[in-house]
Short mmCIF file of C-alpha atoms in Angstrom, two decimals:
data_model
loop_
_atom_site.label_atom_id
_atom_site.label_comp_id
_atom_site.label_asym_id
_atom_site.label_seq_id
_atom_site.Cartn_x
_atom_site.Cartn_y
_atom_site.Cartn_z
CA MET A 510 31.69 41.73 -37.78
CA LEU A 511 32.53 38.02 -37.39
CA ASN A 512 35.16 36.83 -34.93
CA LEU A 513 36.55 33.60 -36.36
CA THR A 514 38.09 32.61 -33.03
CA ILE A 515 36.04 29.96 -31.25
CA ALA A 516 34.84 31.56 -28.02
CA SER A 517 34.98 28.43 -25.85
CA ASP A 518 35.79 24.73 -26.01
CA LEU A 519 32.31 24.04 -24.62
CA PRO A 520 28.98 24.67 -26.38
CA THR A 521 26.65 27.39 -25.17
CA LEU A 522 23.56 26.37 -23.18
CA PRO A 523 20.20 27.57 -24.54
CA SER A 524 18.04 30.12 -22.75
CA TYR A 525 14.67 29.15 -21.26
CA SER A 526 11.43 30.58 -19.91
CA LEU A 527 9.56 28.93 -17.01
CA SER A 528 5.84 28.44 -16.47
CA PRO A 529 3.86 26.25 -14.02
CA ARG A 530 3.40 22.63 -15.06
CA PRO A 531 -0.21 21.78 -16.02
CA PRO A 532 -1.72 19.34 -13.52
CA LEU A 533 -1.84 15.63 -14.28
CA ILE A 534 -5.60 15.62 -13.62
CA PRO A 535 -7.25 18.82 -14.88
CA GLY A 536 -8.46 20.95 -12.00
CA VAL A 537 -6.59 18.95 -9.33
CA PRO A 538 -3.11 20.18 -8.30
CA ASP A 539 -0.37 17.57 -8.46
CA LYS A 540 0.39 18.21 -4.79
CA ALA A 541 -3.13 17.04 -3.97
CA VAL A 542 -2.87 14.05 -6.29
CA ILE A 543 0.34 12.88 -4.60
CA LEU A 544 -1.58 12.72 -1.30
CA LEU A 545 -4.83 11.21 -2.54
CA LEU A 546 -3.89 8.78 -5.32
CA PRO A 547 -2.00 6.29 -3.07
CA ILE A 548 -5.00 6.14 -0.71
CA LEU A 549 -7.41 5.67 -3.60
CA ALA A 550 -5.18 2.96 -5.06
CA TYR A 551 -5.04 1.19 -1.68
CA TRP A 552 -8.80 0.85 -1.39
CA VAL A 553 -9.49 0.13 -5.06
CA VAL A 554 -6.93 -2.69 -5.25
CA SER A 555 -7.76 -4.12 -1.83
CA MET A 556 -11.50 -4.07 -2.57
CA LEU A 557 -10.78 -5.90 -5.82
CA PHE A 558 -9.12 -8.68 -3.84
CA HIS A 559 -11.95 -8.56 -1.28
CA TRP A 560 -14.46 -9.01 -4.10
CA ILE A 561 -12.45 -12.02 -5.31
CA ASP A 562 -12.61 -13.38 -1.73
CA VAL A 563 -16.36 -12.92 -1.44
CA LYS A 564 -17.05 -14.45 -4.85
CA ASP A 565 -14.57 -17.25 -4.13
CA TYR A 566 -12.81 -16.75 -7.46
CA PHE A 567 -9.36 -18.32 -7.99
CA ALA A 568 -9.84 -20.56 -4.97
CA GLN A 569 -7.07 -22.82 -6.28
CA TYR A 570 -4.58 -19.98 -5.73
CA ARG A 571 -5.63 -19.14 -2.16
CA LEU A 572 -2.90 -19.33 0.45
CA HIS A 573 -5.52 -19.80 3.19
CA THR A 574 -9.11 -20.97 3.42
CA PRO A 575 -12.03 -18.80 4.58
CA ALA A 576 -12.15 -20.94 7.74
CA GLU A 577 -8.58 -19.86 8.57
CA ILE A 578 -9.48 -16.21 8.19
CA LEU A 579 -12.37 -16.68 10.63
CA LYS A 580 -10.58 -18.83 13.20
CA ARG A 581 -6.92 -17.85 13.17
CA ASN A 582 -7.02 -14.05 13.03
CA ARG A 583 -7.17 -12.17 16.32
CA VAL A 584 -8.66 -8.89 15.17
CA SER A 585 -12.00 -7.86 13.70
CA ARG A 586 -12.31 -6.36 10.25
CA TYR A 587 -13.76 -3.21 11.82
CA ASP A 588 -10.59 -2.67 13.89
CA VAL A 589 -8.45 -3.34 10.83
CA VAL A 590 -10.25 -0.69 8.77
CA LYS A 591 -10.13 1.78 11.68
CA ASP A 592 -6.35 1.49 12.10
CA VAL A 593 -5.73 1.68 8.36
CA VAL A 594 -7.75 4.90 8.13
CA ILE A 595 -5.82 6.36 11.09
CA GLN A 596 -2.52 5.56 9.38
CA GLN A 597 -3.70 7.14 6.13
CA ILE A 598 -4.73 10.30 7.96
CA ILE A 599 -1.24 10.53 9.51
CA GLN A 600 0.29 9.78 6.10
CA THR A 601 -1.71 12.60 4.50
CA ILE A 602 -0.69 15.12 7.18
CA VAL A 603 3.01 14.24 6.84
CA GLY A 604 2.73 14.36 3.06
CA ALA A 605 1.17 17.82 3.22
CA ILE A 606 4.10 19.00 5.36
CA ILE A 607 6.60 17.56 2.85
CA ASN A 608 4.68 19.34 0.08
CA LEU A 609 5.45 22.64 1.77
CA THR A 610 9.19 21.97 1.29
CA GLU A 611 8.83 21.14 -2.40
CA PRO A 612 9.18 23.83 -5.08
CA GLU A 613 6.39 24.21 -7.59
CA ASP A 614 6.90 22.03 -10.65
CA MET A 615 7.74 24.19 -13.66
CA VAL A 616 8.05 23.55 -17.39
CA GLY A 617 10.14 25.32 -20.02
CA MET A 618 13.59 23.98 -19.13
CA ARG A 619 13.40 20.73 -21.08
CA GLU A 620 15.85 21.67 -23.84
CA TYR A 621 18.09 23.43 -21.35
CA ASP A 622 18.20 20.33 -19.08
CA ILE A 623 18.92 18.06 -22.05
CA SER A 624 21.74 20.41 -23.05
CA VAL A 625 23.11 20.24 -19.51
CA TRP A 626 23.34 16.45 -19.82
CA ALA A 627 25.00 16.86 -23.22
CA MET A 628 27.45 19.29 -21.61
CA ARG A 629 28.28 16.72 -18.94
CA LEU A 630 29.01 14.18 -21.65
CA ARG A 631 31.26 16.70 -23.41
CA ILE A 632 33.13 17.42 -20.17
CA ALA A 633 33.53 13.69 -19.52
CA GLN A 634 35.11 13.33 -22.97
CA SER A 635 37.72 15.93 -22.07
CA PHE A 636 39.24 13.43 -19.63
CA ILE A 637 39.67 10.69 -22.24
CA PRO A 638 43.19 11.70 -23.42
CA SER A 639 44.51 11.90 -19.85
CA ALA A 640 42.89 8.60 -18.89
CA MET A 641 44.28 6.85 -21.97
CA ALA A 642 47.75 8.29 -21.29
CA LEU A 643 47.77 6.54 -17.89
CA ILE A 644 47.88 3.21 -19.72
CA GLY A 645 50.39 4.46 -22.29
CA PHE A 646 47.97 5.14 -25.12
CA ASP A 647 48.10 8.29 -27.26
CA SER A 648 44.43 8.97 -28.03
CA ARG A 649 45.15 12.24 -29.87
CA ALA A 650 47.39 10.49 -32.39
CA LEU A 651 44.67 7.92 -33.01
CA ALA A 652 42.11 10.74 -33.36
CA ALA A 653 44.19 12.32 -36.14
CA LYS A 654 44.17 9.03 -38.06
CA LEU A 655 40.40 8.58 -37.65
CA GLN A 656 39.44 12.17 -38.48
CA ALA A 657 38.57 11.49 -42.09
CA SER A 658 36.84 8.12 -41.73
CA SER A 659 35.20 8.43 -38.27
CA PRO A 660 35.00 12.08 -37.24
CA TYR A 661 32.85 11.41 -34.19
CA TRP A 662 35.22 8.80 -32.77
CA ALA A 663 38.07 11.14 -33.54
CA GLY A 664 36.37 14.01 -31.70
CA ALA A 665 35.72 11.89 -28.61
CA LEU A 666 39.33 10.58 -28.52
CA ASN A 667 40.54 14.14 -28.94
CA GLY A 668 38.85 15.21 -25.71
CA GLY A 669 35.48 16.19 -27.13
CA LEU A 670 36.74 18.56 -29.82
CA TYR A 671 34.63 18.36 -32.98
CA PRO A 672 35.94 20.86 -35.56
CA ILE A 673 32.92 20.59 -37.82
CA HIS A 674 30.36 21.21 -35.10
CA VAL A 675 30.40 24.98 -34.76
CA ALA A 676 27.80 27.68 -35.32
CA ILE A 677 27.74 31.44 -35.77
CA VAL A 678 26.13 33.16 -32.80
CA ASP A 679 24.93 36.78 -32.72
CA VAL A 680 26.49 38.25 -29.59
CA ARG A 681 25.52 41.84 -30.50
CA PRO A 682 23.79 43.27 -33.54
CA ASP A 683 27.16 44.14 -35.03
CA TYR A 684 29.22 41.28 -33.62
CA GLN A 685 29.20 37.52 -34.19
CA GLU A 686 31.24 34.64 -32.75
CA LEU A 687 31.88 31.01 -33.54
CA HIS A 688 30.53 28.70 -30.83
CA ARG A 689 30.89 24.96 -30.55
CA THR A 690 27.70 22.88 -30.78
CA PHE A 691 26.68 19.44 -29.55
CA THR A 692 26.90 16.47 -31.84
CA PRO A 693 23.75 14.46 -32.71
CA PHE A 694 25.16 11.54 -30.70
CA GLU A 695 25.60 13.70 -27.61
CA LEU A 696 22.07 15.07 -27.88
CA SER A 697 20.61 11.58 -28.38
CA MET A 698 22.44 10.27 -25.33
CA ALA A 699 21.38 13.34 -23.35
CA ARG A 700 17.72 12.79 -24.26
CA ALA A 701 17.97 9.12 -23.24
CA LEU A 702 19.47 10.18 -19.92
CA TYR A 703 16.85 12.87 -19.34
CA TRP A 704 13.77 10.85 -20.29
CA TYR A 705 14.65 7.29 -19.28
CA ILE A 706 17.96 6.50 -17.61
CA VAL A 707 17.92 9.08 -14.81
CA PRO A 708 14.23 8.55 -13.84
CA VAL A 709 14.76 4.76 -13.78
CA VAL A 710 17.89 5.16 -11.64
CA GLN A 711 15.97 7.48 -9.30
CA PHE A 712 13.13 4.94 -9.01
CA ILE A 713 15.52 2.04 -8.36
CA ALA A 714 17.45 4.08 -5.80
CA ALA A 715 14.21 5.00 -4.03
CA ILE A 716 13.23 1.30 -3.94
CA ILE A 717 16.61 0.37 -2.43
CA ILE A 718 16.32 3.12 0.19
CA LEU A 719 12.76 2.09 1.13
CA ASP A 720 13.63 -1.62 1.23
CA THR A 721 16.67 -0.91 3.40
CA TRP A 722 14.74 1.31 5.79
CA GLN A 723 11.89 -1.15 6.19
CA TYR A 724 14.07 -4.25 6.48
CA PHE A 725 16.18 -3.05 9.39
CA LEU A 726 13.32 -1.37 11.26
CA HIS A 727 11.04 -4.37 10.68
CA ARG A 728 13.73 -6.76 11.86
CA ALA A 729 14.46 -4.62 14.93
CA MET A 730 10.79 -4.77 15.90
CA HIS A 731 11.02 -8.56 15.96
CA MET A 732 14.37 -8.77 17.73
CA ASN A 733 13.48 -6.30 20.49
CA GLN A 734 10.71 -7.69 22.71
CA TRP A 735 9.55 -4.28 23.92
CA LEU A 736 9.20 -2.95 20.36
CA TYR A 737 7.38 -6.09 19.31
CA ARG A 738 4.94 -6.16 22.21
CA THR A 739 4.32 -2.42 22.17
CA PHE A 740 4.01 -1.80 18.45
CA HIS A 741 4.55 -4.57 15.91
CA SER A 742 2.52 -7.36 17.54
CA ARG A 743 -0.64 -5.53 16.41
CA HIS A 744 0.15 -6.22 12.76
CA HIS A 745 0.70 -9.90 13.55
CA ARG A 746 -2.80 -10.33 14.89
CA LEU A 747 -3.43 -11.08 11.24
CA TYR A 748 -2.03 -14.60 11.02
CA VAL A 749 -3.95 -14.84 7.77
CA PRO A 750 -3.28 -11.58 5.89
CA TYR A 751 -5.82 -10.09 3.53
CA ALA A 752 -5.53 -7.16 1.15
CA PHE A 753 -7.13 -4.29 3.06
CA GLY A 754 -5.19 -5.30 6.18
CA ALA A 755 -1.86 -4.47 4.50
CA LEU A 756 -1.48 -1.21 6.46
CA TYR A 757 -3.00 -2.53 9.68
CA ASN A 758 -0.36 -1.33 12.14
CA HIS A 759 0.09 0.54 15.37
CA PRO A 760 -0.15 4.23 14.32
CA PHE A 761 3.42 4.95 15.45
CA GLU A 762 4.79 1.96 13.55
CA GLY A 763 2.86 2.96 10.44
CA PHE A 764 4.29 6.47 10.67
CA LEU A 765 7.88 5.28 11.25
CA LEU A 766 8.01 2.28 8.94
CA ASP A 767 5.87 3.29 5.97
CA THR A 768 5.36 7.05 5.93
CA CYS A 769 8.89 8.09 6.98
CA GLY A 770 10.53 5.40 4.85
CA ALA A 771 8.74 6.40 1.65
CA GLY A 772 9.17 10.12 2.38
CA LEU A 773 12.91 9.66 2.96
CA ALA A 774 13.29 7.76 -0.33
CA PHE A 775 11.41 10.52 -2.15
CA LYS A 776 13.57 13.32 -0.74
CA LEU A 777 16.96 11.59 -1.06
CA THR A 778 16.43 10.78 -4.74
CA SER A 779 15.28 14.36 -5.59
CA MET A 780 12.13 13.17 -7.30
CA THR A 781 9.70 15.66 -8.72
CA THR A 782 6.11 15.73 -7.48
CA ARG A 783 5.03 13.90 -10.64
CA GLN A 784 7.62 11.16 -10.04
CA GLY A 785 6.56 10.95 -6.39
CA ILE A 786 2.95 10.30 -7.44
CA TRP A 787 4.02 7.15 -9.28
CA PHE A 788 6.49 6.01 -6.63
CA PHE A 789 4.08 6.32 -3.69
CA THR A 790 1.22 4.76 -5.64
CA ALA A 791 3.37 1.85 -6.84
CA SER A 792 4.68 1.24 -3.30
CA THR A 793 1.14 1.20 -1.95
CA ILE A 794 -0.15 -1.22 -4.57
CA LYS A 795 2.87 -3.50 -4.00
CA THR A 796 2.19 -3.57 -0.25
CA VAL A 797 -1.46 -4.47 -0.81
CA ASP A 798 -0.47 -7.19 -3.27
CA ASP A 799 2.00 -8.67 -0.76
CA HIS A 800 -0.86 -9.14 1.72
CA CYS A 801 -3.56 -10.23 -0.75
CA GLY A 802 -3.54 -13.90 0.28
CA TYR A 803 -3.28 -15.22 -3.27
CA ALA A 804 -0.34 -16.74 -5.17
CA LEU A 805 -1.58 -15.66 -8.59
CA PRO A 806 0.60 -16.91 -11.45
CA PHE A 807 -0.64 -14.12 -13.74
CA ASP A 808 -0.10 -11.25 -11.28
CA PRO A 809 2.74 -9.13 -12.78
CA LEU A 810 3.77 -7.76 -9.39
CA GLN A 811 4.25 -11.29 -8.08
CA LEU A 812 6.26 -12.27 -11.14
CA VAL A 813 8.62 -9.28 -11.20
CA THR A 814 10.07 -9.85 -7.73
CA SER A 815 10.37 -12.86 -5.45
CA ASN A 816 8.98 -10.73 -2.62
CA ASN A 817 5.34 -11.59 -3.18
CA ALA A 818 2.28 -12.70 -1.23
CA ALA A 819 3.55 -16.26 -0.74
CA TYR A 820 6.95 -15.01 0.45
CA HIS A 821 5.57 -12.50 2.93
CA ASP A 822 2.84 -14.84 4.14
CA ILE A 823 5.50 -17.14 5.61
CA HIS A 824 6.54 -14.25 7.85
CA HIS A 825 2.97 -14.02 9.21
CA GLN A 826 2.99 -17.65 10.39
CA SER A 827 4.15 -18.57 13.89
CA TRP A 828 6.83 -20.87 12.48
CA GLY A 829 8.20 -18.26 10.04
CA ILE A 830 7.86 -15.07 12.04
CA LYS A 831 11.64 -14.62 12.47
CA THR A 832 12.30 -14.86 8.73
CA ASN A 833 11.40 -13.05 5.48
CA PHE A 834 11.56 -9.52 6.88
CA SER A 835 12.10 -7.86 3.48
CA GLN A 836 9.38 -5.59 2.14
CA PRO A 837 7.88 -4.22 -0.01
CA PHE A 838 9.89 -4.76 -3.22
CA PHE A 839 12.90 -7.09 -3.17
CA THR A 840 14.40 -9.78 -0.93
CA PHE A 841 18.12 -9.01 -1.23
CA TRP A 842 18.46 -7.97 2.43
CA ASP A 843 17.03 -11.29 3.63
CA GLY A 844 19.57 -13.04 1.44
CA LEU A 845 22.50 -10.91 2.59
CA MET A 846 21.58 -11.06 6.29
CA GLY A 847 20.66 -14.75 6.37
CA THR A 848 17.03 -14.22 7.37
CA LYS A 849 15.39 -15.84 4.36
CA TRP A 850 13.18 -18.86 5.13
CA ARG A 851 15.33 -22.01 4.97
CA GLY A 852 12.92 -24.51 6.47
CA GLY A 853 12.13 -26.27 3.23
CA ASP A 854 8.77 -26.82 1.57
CA VAL A 855 5.93 -25.20 3.50
CA LYS A 856 3.04 -27.03 1.84
CA GLY A 857 2.68 -29.54 4.68
CA ARG A 858 2.59 -26.77 7.28
CA TYR A 859 -0.09 -24.92 5.35
CA ASP A 860 -2.16 -28.09 4.89
CA ARG A 861 -2.09 -28.84 8.63
CA ALA A 862 -3.15 -25.29 9.44
CA LYS A 863 -6.02 -25.51 6.94
CA LYS A 864 -7.25 -28.82 8.39
CA ALA A 865 -7.04 -27.57 11.98
CA ALA A 866 -8.95 -24.37 11.13
CA GLN A 867 -11.59 -26.31 9.20
CA LEU A 868 -12.05 -28.76 12.08
CA GLN A 869 -12.38 -25.90 14.56
CA PHE A 870 -14.86 -24.19 12.27
CA GLU A 871 -16.98 -27.33 11.96
CA ASN A 872 -16.90 -27.99 15.70
CA ASP A 873 -17.93 -24.41 16.40
CA GLN A 874 -20.73 -24.75 13.89
CA LYS A 875 -21.97 -27.93 15.58
CA ALA A 876 -21.78 -26.29 18.99
CA GLN A 877 -23.64 -23.27 17.68
CA ASN A 878 -26.31 -25.43 16.07
CA GLN A 879 -26.71 -27.45 19.29
CA GLU A 880 -26.98 -24.26 21.30
CA ASN A 881 -29.64 -22.93 18.92
CA THR A 882 -31.56 -26.22 19.23
CA ASP A 883 -31.36 -26.15 23.03
CA VAL A 884 -32.57 -22.57 23.14
CA LYS A 885 -35.46 -23.39 20.79
CA GLU A 886 -36.50 -26.42 22.86
CA GLU A 887 -36.30 -24.46 26.11
CA THR A 888 -38.38 -21.68 24.61
CA GLU A 889 -41.03 -24.13 23.43
CA GLN A 890 -41.17 -25.81 26.88
CA ASN A 891 -41.55 -22.46 28.61
CA GLU A 892 -44.36 -21.52 26.27
CA GLN A 893 -46.17 -24.80 26.98
CA LYS A 894 -45.83 -24.33 30.76
CA ALA A 895 -47.08 -20.80 30.47
CA ALA A 896 -50.12 -21.94 28.50
CA ILE A 897 -51.06 -24.52 31.20
CA ALA A 898 -50.56 -22.12 34.07
CA ILE A 899 -52.57 -19.24 32.62
CA PRO A 900 -55.36 -18.28 35.23
CA THR A 901 -58.96 -17.39 34.29
CA SER A 902 -59.21 -13.88 33.12
CA LYS A 903 -60.12 -11.28 35.74
CA ARG A 904 -63.65 -9.87 35.64
CA THR A 905 -64.23 -6.21 35.01
CA PRO A 906 -65.90 -4.00 37.68
CA GLN A 907 -69.12 -3.95 35.66
CA LYS A 908 -69.25 -7.76 35.57
CA ARG A 909 -68.53 -7.94 39.31
CA ALA A 910 -71.39 -5.49 40.02
CA ARG A 911 -73.86 -7.50 37.97
CA ALA A 912 -72.79 -10.72 39.67
CA HIS A 913 -73.17 -9.10 43.09
CA SER A 914 -76.65 -7.87 42.19
CA ALA A 915 -77.70 -11.32 41.00
CA SER A 916 -76.36 -12.83 44.22
CA LEU A 917 -78.43 -10.48 46.38
CA LYS A 918 -81.54 -11.20 44.32
CA GLY A 919 -81.07 -14.90 44.82
CA LEU A 920 -80.64 -14.39 48.58
CA LYS A 921 -83.88 -12.38 48.66
CA ASP A 922 -85.81 -15.11 46.89
CA ARG A 923 -84.50 -17.76 49.26
CA VAL A 924 -85.38 -15.67 52.35
CA SER A 925 -88.84 -14.91 50.99
CA GLY A 926 -89.45 -18.56 50.39
CA SER A 927 -88.35 -19.48 53.89
CA MET A 928 -90.86 -16.94 55.32
CA HIS A 929 -93.75 -18.83 53.66
CA GLY A 930 -95.19 -15.92 51.78
CA ARG A 931 -94.78 -13.15 54.32
CA GLY A 932 -93.90 -10.64 51.71
CA GLY A 933 -90.87 -9.30 50.01
CA GLY A 934 -89.94 -6.43 52.26
CA VAL A 935 -88.99 -8.30 55.33
CA LEU A 936 -85.29 -7.59 54.98
CA GLY A 937 -85.79 -4.18 53.41
CA MET A 938 -84.33 -5.29 50.16
CA ASP A 939 -87.05 -4.20 47.72
#
């Protein structure tokens, strides 16, 4: 039996069956990948820049010379690596705890979720007649005129009622009903929302949250002397930043500024584990790139945003340390809060720093060479003195015994001679 009465003004949502999502990397759970991939990306990208440093490629795009790295930084590379590893251990532990609060990613709801977005569009259309009436416009009258020529426009103006979009649904084996269905336009818009628009909005929102968190905490650590001396001053031992020093921080600062900030952005935007993998990895790579020490004109990350290595490097200089707090993505907070560098062209400042570091390097080299020469000359003089003052070698007991015996024999001969032939046994020495 068919009931010709339409059951509801809204379409029916499809059923679904859930199953676990296959891992991104076969054999490795996504909840492990979200912890490990950002760390792997950090070291791969930073070692790429380190290799460029060692090979002296793209020297024309360097922000600082090798002499500046040697003479201006106040921390060894060993200490930098140690603190970065400590921060990444803390980051991994916190990430594992967050993983415990996340449901397992499932698949099987794709069509259902797309239909939910289509349903939201249909519900939004139901408010069109009321909204148009507020400005004195009768949308239903216009819908009646457009029904023949533009049925979709007519349906939207009529509050989302599309007479031709219905389907027969089996409610029971012996009973059928007419149910409304979604239009192709609604389903296309719903798919665009599901696949592109919503994920992009989530990613942008997460960036804004992370940038906001880091800007105000970073700025506070410069404005408050105790916070700066106790925590943040460690990061600024790198006057000349380099890639694998991007996460060189006091462990507490690294936890508060980076780990908590990124974790908060992830949770507030309701990202899935798969989305979180890309967000955390992208944030890590961007942070490394901001500290790479190169203004590369072909680096896409430096072209997309104005918050790049050259921008952040100003903050690491003594004359720019109270400006350019924004990190890691955009600079809008510096602009809004008036903390963007306004001191004009910095080329002259950089050139003076390069010359001073080079001069110090050359002077240190001369001093080191002179010290090596002095040590060599002193060593040679000591060796010559030692050679002159070396005594005759000591005789062994056997040699001393033979010499003693020869001495006694000589004494015997002299005594015998003085006795004028009286015989050899006078002294009992035969």
